[in-house]
PDB file of C-alpha atoms in Angstrom:
ATOM      1  CA  UNK A   1     191.298 162.240 216.250  1.00  0.00           C
ATOM      2  CA  UNK A   2     194.195 162.517 218.634  1.00  0.00           C
ATOM      3  CA  UNK A   3     197.152 164.889 218.459  1.00  0.00           C
ATOM      4  CA  UNK A   4     200.549 163.875 219.818  1.00  0.00           C
ATOM      5  CA  UNK A   5     202.916 166.756 220.603  1.00  0.00           C
ATOM      6  CA  UNK A   6     206.670 166.453 220.949  1.00  0.00           C
ATOM      7  CA  UNK A   7     208.868 169.400 221.964  1.00  0.00           C
ATOM      8  CA  UNK A   8     212.469 169.492 220.808  1.00  0.00           C
ATOM      9  CA  UNK A   9     215.309 171.984 220.853  1.00  0.00           C
ATOM     10  CA  UNK A  10     215.967 173.630 217.523  1.00  0.00           C
ATOM     11  CA  UNK A  11     219.419 171.997 217.217  1.00  0.00           C
ATOM     12  CA  UNK A  12     217.898 168.484 217.412  1.00  0.00           C
ATOM     13  CA  UNK A  13     214.896 169.157 215.178  1.00  0.00           C
ATOM     14  CA  UNK A  14     216.184 167.445 212.004  1.00  0.00           C
ATOM     15  CA  UNK A  15     217.298 164.347 213.904  1.00  0.00           C
ATOM     16  CA  UNK A  16     213.946 163.998 215.668  1.00  0.00           C
ATOM     17  CA  UNK A  17     212.037 164.444 212.393  1.00  0.00           C
ATOM     18  CA  UNK A  18     214.173 161.737 210.822  1.00  0.00           C
ATOM     19  CA  UNK A  19     213.530 159.403 213.753  1.00  0.00           C
ATOM     20  CA  UNK A  20     209.786 160.086 213.505  1.00  0.00           C
ATOM     21  CA  UNK A  21     209.774 159.318 209.793  1.00  0.00           C
ATOM     22  CA  UNK A  22     211.666 156.063 210.445  1.00  0.00           C
ATOM     23  CA  UNK A  23     209.202 155.124 213.200  1.00  0.00           C
ATOM     24  CA  UNK A  24     206.222 155.785 210.944  1.00  0.00           C
ATOM     25  CA  UNK A  25     207.779 153.830 208.067  1.00  0.00           C
ATOM     26  CA  UNK A  26     208.898 150.949 210.293  1.00  0.00           C
ATOM     27  CA  UNK A  27     205.450 150.669 211.843  1.00  0.00           C
ATOM     28  CA  UNK A  28     203.638 151.141 208.524  1.00  0.00           C
ATOM     29  CA  UNK A  29     201.629 153.961 210.060  1.00  0.00           C
ATOM     30  CA  UNK A  30     199.752 156.487 207.952  1.00  0.00           C
ATOM     31  CA  UNK A  31     199.901 160.055 209.135  1.00  0.00           C
ATOM     32  CA  UNK A  32     196.809 162.249 209.147  1.00  0.00           C
ATOM     33  CA  UNK A  33     198.444 165.656 209.651  1.00  0.00           C
ATOM     34  CA  UNK A  34     201.803 167.065 210.676  1.00  0.00           C
ATOM     35  CA  UNK A  35     202.705 170.623 211.736  1.00  0.00           C
ATOM     36  CA  UNK A  36     205.350 172.495 213.693  1.00  0.00           C
ATOM     37  CA  UNK A  37     205.456 175.630 215.815  1.00  0.00           C
ATOM     38  CA  UNK A  38     208.612 177.395 216.976  1.00  0.00           C
ATOM     39  CA  UNK A  39     208.899 179.711 219.958  1.00  0.00           C
ATOM     40  CA  UNK A  40     211.357 182.474 220.828  1.00  0.00           C
ATOM     41  CA  UNK A  41     213.462 180.377 223.210  1.00  0.00           C
ATOM     42  CA  UNK A  42     214.578 177.777 220.660  1.00  0.00           C
ATOM     43  CA  UNK A  43     211.960 175.077 221.212  1.00  0.00           C
ATOM     44  CA  UNK A  44     209.956 173.549 218.413  1.00  0.00           C
ATOM     45  CA  UNK A  45     206.670 171.755 219.011  1.00  0.00           C
ATOM     46  CA  UNK A  46     205.936 169.003 216.520  1.00  0.00           C
ATOM     47  CA  UNK A  47     202.223 168.167 216.338  1.00  0.00           C
ATOM     48  CA  UNK A  48     201.107 164.965 214.686  1.00  0.00           C
ATOM     49  CA  UNK A  49     197.395 164.234 214.288  1.00  0.00           C
ATOM     50  CA  UNK A  50     196.413 160.588 213.876  1.00  0.00           C
ATOM     51  CA  UNK A  51     193.174 158.918 212.831  1.00  0.00           C
ATOM     52  CA  UNK A  52     193.463 156.531 215.773  1.00  0.00           C
ATOM     53  CA  UNK A  53     193.850 157.251 219.486  1.00  0.00           C
ATOM     54  CA  UNK A  54     195.805 154.005 219.881  1.00  0.00           C
ATOM     55  CA  UNK A  55     198.270 155.021 217.188  1.00  0.00           C
ATOM     56  CA  UNK A  56     198.725 158.464 218.708  1.00  0.00           C
ATOM     57  CA  UNK A  57     199.419 156.850 222.080  1.00  0.00           C
ATOM     58  CA  UNK A  58     202.117 154.567 220.618  1.00  0.00           C
ATOM     59  CA  UNK A  59     203.748 157.535 218.885  1.00  0.00           C
ATOM     60  CA  UNK A  60     203.535 159.679 222.032  1.00  0.00           C
ATOM     61  CA  UNK A  61     205.206 156.951 224.075  1.00  0.00           C
ATOM     62  CA  UNK A  62     207.943 156.420 221.493  1.00  0.00           C
ATOM     63  CA  UNK A  63     208.898 160.109 221.493  1.00  0.00           C
ATOM     64  CA  UNK A  64     208.112 161.123 225.069  1.00  0.00           C
ATOM     65  CA  UNK A  65     205.412 163.512 223.978  1.00  0.00           C
ATOM     66  CA  UNK A  66     202.115 164.724 225.337  1.00  0.00           C
ATOM     67  CA  UNK A  67     198.616 164.922 223.966  1.00  0.00           C
ATOM     68  CA  UNK A  68     197.559 168.154 222.365  1.00  0.00           C
ATOM     69  CA  UNK A  69     194.332 169.586 221.041  1.00  0.00           C
ATOM     70  CA  UNK A  70     193.102 169.001 217.526  1.00  0.00           C
ATOM     71  CA  UNK A  71     192.462 172.605 216.498  1.00  0.00           C
ATOM     72  CA  UNK A  72     190.060 171.530 213.776  1.00  0.00           C
ATOM     73  CA  UNK A  73     187.839 169.796 216.327  1.00  0.00           C
ATOM     74  CA  UNK A  74     188.288 172.420 219.046  1.00  0.00           C
ATOM     75  CA  UNK A  75     187.306 175.249 216.722  1.00  0.00           C
ATOM     76  CA  UNK A  76     184.067 173.460 215.808  1.00  0.00           C
ATOM     77  CA  UNK A  77     182.920 172.824 219.368  1.00  0.00           C
ATOM     78  CA  UNK A  78     179.970 174.920 220.351  1.00  0.00           C
ATOM     79  CA  UNK A  79     179.926 177.093 223.389  1.00  0.00           C
ATOM     80  CA  UNK A  80     176.858 175.801 225.350  1.00  0.00           C
ATOM     81  CA  UNK A  81     176.241 179.248 226.854  1.00  0.00           C
ATOM     82  CA  UNK A  82     176.035 180.795 223.370  1.00  0.00           C
ATOM     83  CA  UNK A  83     173.573 178.159 222.200  1.00  0.00           C
ATOM     84  CA  UNK A  84     171.340 178.818 225.218  1.00  0.00           C
ATOM     85  CA  UNK A  85     171.454 182.573 224.685  1.00  0.00           C
ATOM     86  CA  UNK A  86     170.650 182.200 220.970  1.00  0.00           C
ATOM     87  CA  UNK A  87     167.521 180.190 221.724  1.00  0.00           C
ATOM     88  CA  UNK A  88     166.058 182.911 223.997  1.00  0.00           C
TER      89      UNK A  88
END
């Protein structure tokens, strides 16, 4: 799965969310997961996880975003050094 991240200023948050919803509806695109994170300087990161890399790329392009990390996948990845040490 691919995560598209879009950062917006707090004042524009509602407008951007509305535009994202319209884009998803207009493109008949299902959404796998949606979350937000705010920081102390007034920026909000909107993270949208898609089932398809192609879909995430289209969304990222439409909203000038970047690619993020799918925390569910990242937290499951093994540390190769740990695995080697465990087998000793």
